[in-house]
Structures are given as C-alpha cells and as structure tokens.
Amino acid sequence: MHTPSKLLLENKAWSQDMIARQPNYFNELAKEQRPEFLWIGCADSRVPAETVVNAQPGEIFVHRNIANQVITTDFNCLSVLQYAISVLKVKHVIVCGHYGCGGVMAAMQPQSADLLIANKWLMHIKDIYRLHQDELESIDQSKKVNRLIELNIIEQVYRLAHTSIIQSAWKHGHKPTIHGWVYGLNDGLIDELIKLDHNTQINPIYRYAE
Ligand code: CO
C-alpha cells in the first residue's frame, strides 16, 4: 500500500536514478517543453497517458477529466487546448478513452443524488446516448457500454473540430491532426477509431467564420 511518504521516497529515488543515468537530465528538461502531442484522456488511474505509450517527460501535454470529454464551456479543457495549439504547436491532439469507463457507465444510469456535480458533467454523455439511441438499443446489452464509449470518443473528436481554436489552426496555423483512440483495460492496447485533419468538412452550423 502506498502512503504519501512512500510516494515522496519513490520520487527521491526516481530523481536520483534519472540523474545517475543522465547527469544533465533535469537541467535540459527545465529549459523548455516541446511536446508534439496533446492527450485528452480519462482521469481513470488505470490509463496513465505517458505510461501506456511509453513516453518520457516533455513528450505529451496532458489534460484528463472524467470520461475524456471536450465540453465547449469548460475553460479548463479549452485553455489547455488553446495553449497546446497556439503556443506549443502540437502536431497531434489525441482523445483517448477506454473500455470499461466508469464515467460512461454512470452516464447510462439515472442521476444519483449523492453525485450531483458529477451528474452534470455526465449529462453530455447522456446526450450522446440519446443521439445514438436507436443503434445502442438495437445491440446486445453487453456490447452497449463499449459502443457508447466509442461513440463518446468520436463525439469528442468532432467537438474539437468544432472549436474555433482547431478551425483557426487548420486554416492559418500548423494543421494539427485529431485522433480518437480507445484503450483496452484488458490487454493494454490502443485502437484508433477516427482521425480528422484540416481537409475535414465542418457542418456549417459549427463553422468558424473569421
Ligand atoms: Co474512464
């Protein structure tokens, strides 16, 4: 069992280990960050961004929340997106959800009184369910959750494409690619569900007219 003091001891050991391997490691890393990827993932402790793609510090700019959502009134996510696109100029934005996502499963249940705030966050996933209700209710119960998890990831990719930040970067900037990935808790593998680039046709109601 990890206690906070165990975590601090582990931190010290890790820092010493990195310096033993590369004496200048932290000096170099402290100079600047130039990540090529923005990762928008689920807060689930079992899907740590860097670990599952074997990345090093400095390689991925990370934003995580319950059920890897991009909500266009969420200034937290939008600020991360704007900074990643406009300043860091990441080449790829990855939305990585995962099978067995508790947030998506909870969104398929009635609202519970003891999780009022989280319920509101999950309301957007209920909307995705309703948007795809015919398909979801025609498939096997056991597959329904995983399909909604996939649809949720795909929806977040479209929501990114609908932001003025992405559309502006596609028009005038460095044309980042947006990926929708799903991670399997059972095998540790990632599949790509969708990929959008600057040639994507945006539905006129979402088009950013500058
Ligand atoms: Co999750």
GROMACS .gro file of N, CA, C and O in nm, residues 8 11 16 57 66 73 94 100 116 120 131 145 152 161 179 191 201:
model
   68
    8LEU      N    1   0.676   1.005  -0.175
    8LEU     CA    2   0.787   1.100  -0.172
    8LEU      C    3   0.922   1.029  -0.177
    8LEU      O    4   1.016   1.076  -0.242
   11ASN      N    5   0.973   0.924  -0.524
   11ASN     CA    6   1.010   1.039  -0.605
   11ASN      C    7   1.159   1.067  -0.594
   11ASN      O    8   1.229   1.092  -0.693
   16GLN      N    9   1.698   1.059  -0.833
   16GLN     CA   10   1.839   1.019  -0.823
   16GLN      C   11   1.877   0.923  -0.936
   16GLN      O   12   1.986   0.932  -0.994
   57PRO      N   13   0.890   1.231  -1.989
   57PRO     CA   14   0.853   1.369  -1.954
   57PRO      C   15   0.894   1.463  -2.068
   57PRO      O   16   1.001   1.447  -2.126
   66ILE      N   17  -1.310   1.329  -1.617
   66ILE     CA   18  -1.396   1.210  -1.616
   66ILE      C   19  -1.455   1.188  -1.755
   66ILE      O   20  -1.519   1.276  -1.812
   73THR      N   21  -1.785   2.471  -2.294
   73THR     CA   22  -1.795   2.577  -2.194
   73THR      C   23  -1.696   2.550  -2.080
   73THR      O   24  -1.698   2.619  -1.979
   94ILE      N   25  -0.490   1.401  -2.929
   94ILE     CA   26  -0.541   1.266  -2.912
   94ILE      C   27  -0.647   1.264  -2.802
   94ILE      O   28  -0.619   1.308  -2.689
  100GLY      N   29  -1.458  -0.006  -2.049
  100GLY     CA   30  -1.479  -0.020  -1.904
  100GLY      C   31  -1.478   0.113  -1.832
  100GLY      O   32  -1.450   0.119  -1.712
  116LEU      N   33  -2.420   1.494  -0.735
  116LEU     CA   34  -2.488   1.598  -0.814
  116LEU      C   35  -2.399   1.667  -0.916
  116LEU      O   36  -2.439   1.690  -1.029
  120LYS      N   37  -2.386   1.630  -1.354
  120LYS     CA   38  -2.395   1.738  -1.453
  120LYS      C   39  -2.288   1.720  -1.560
  120LYS      O   40  -2.311   1.743  -1.679
  131LEU      N   41  -2.854   1.070  -2.886
  131LEU     CA   42  -2.825   1.092  -3.028
  131LEU      C   43  -2.813   0.959  -3.105
  131LEU      O   44  -2.845   0.951  -3.223
  145VAL      N   45  -2.232  -0.072  -2.357
  145VAL     CA   46  -2.142   0.021  -2.287
  145VAL      C   47  -2.020   0.050  -2.373
  145VAL      O   48  -1.984   0.167  -2.392
  152ASN      N   49  -1.866   0.808  -2.764
  152ASN     CA   50  -1.825   0.924  -2.684
  152ASN      C   51  -1.689   0.978  -2.731
  152ASN      O   52  -1.671   1.099  -2.747
  161ALA      N   53  -1.305   1.950  -3.340
  161ALA     CA   54  -1.308   2.007  -3.475
  161ALA      C   55  -1.404   2.126  -3.483
  161ALA      O   56  -1.388   2.212  -3.569
  179HIS      N   57  -0.706   1.277  -3.328
  179HIS     CA   58  -0.724   1.132  -3.327
  179HIS      C   59  -0.820   1.092  -3.215
  179HIS      O   60  -0.814   1.148  -3.105
  191ASP      N   61  -0.661   0.123  -2.993
  191ASP     CA   62  -0.708   0.122  -3.133
  191ASP      C   63  -0.749   0.263  -3.172
  191ASP      O   64  -0.804   0.336  -3.089
  201GLN      N   65  -1.461   1.842  -4.361
  201GLN     CA   66  -1.571   1.935  -4.387
  201GLN      C   67  -1.648   1.957  -4.257
  201GLN      O   68  -1.695   1.862  -4.197
   0.00000   0.00000   0.00000
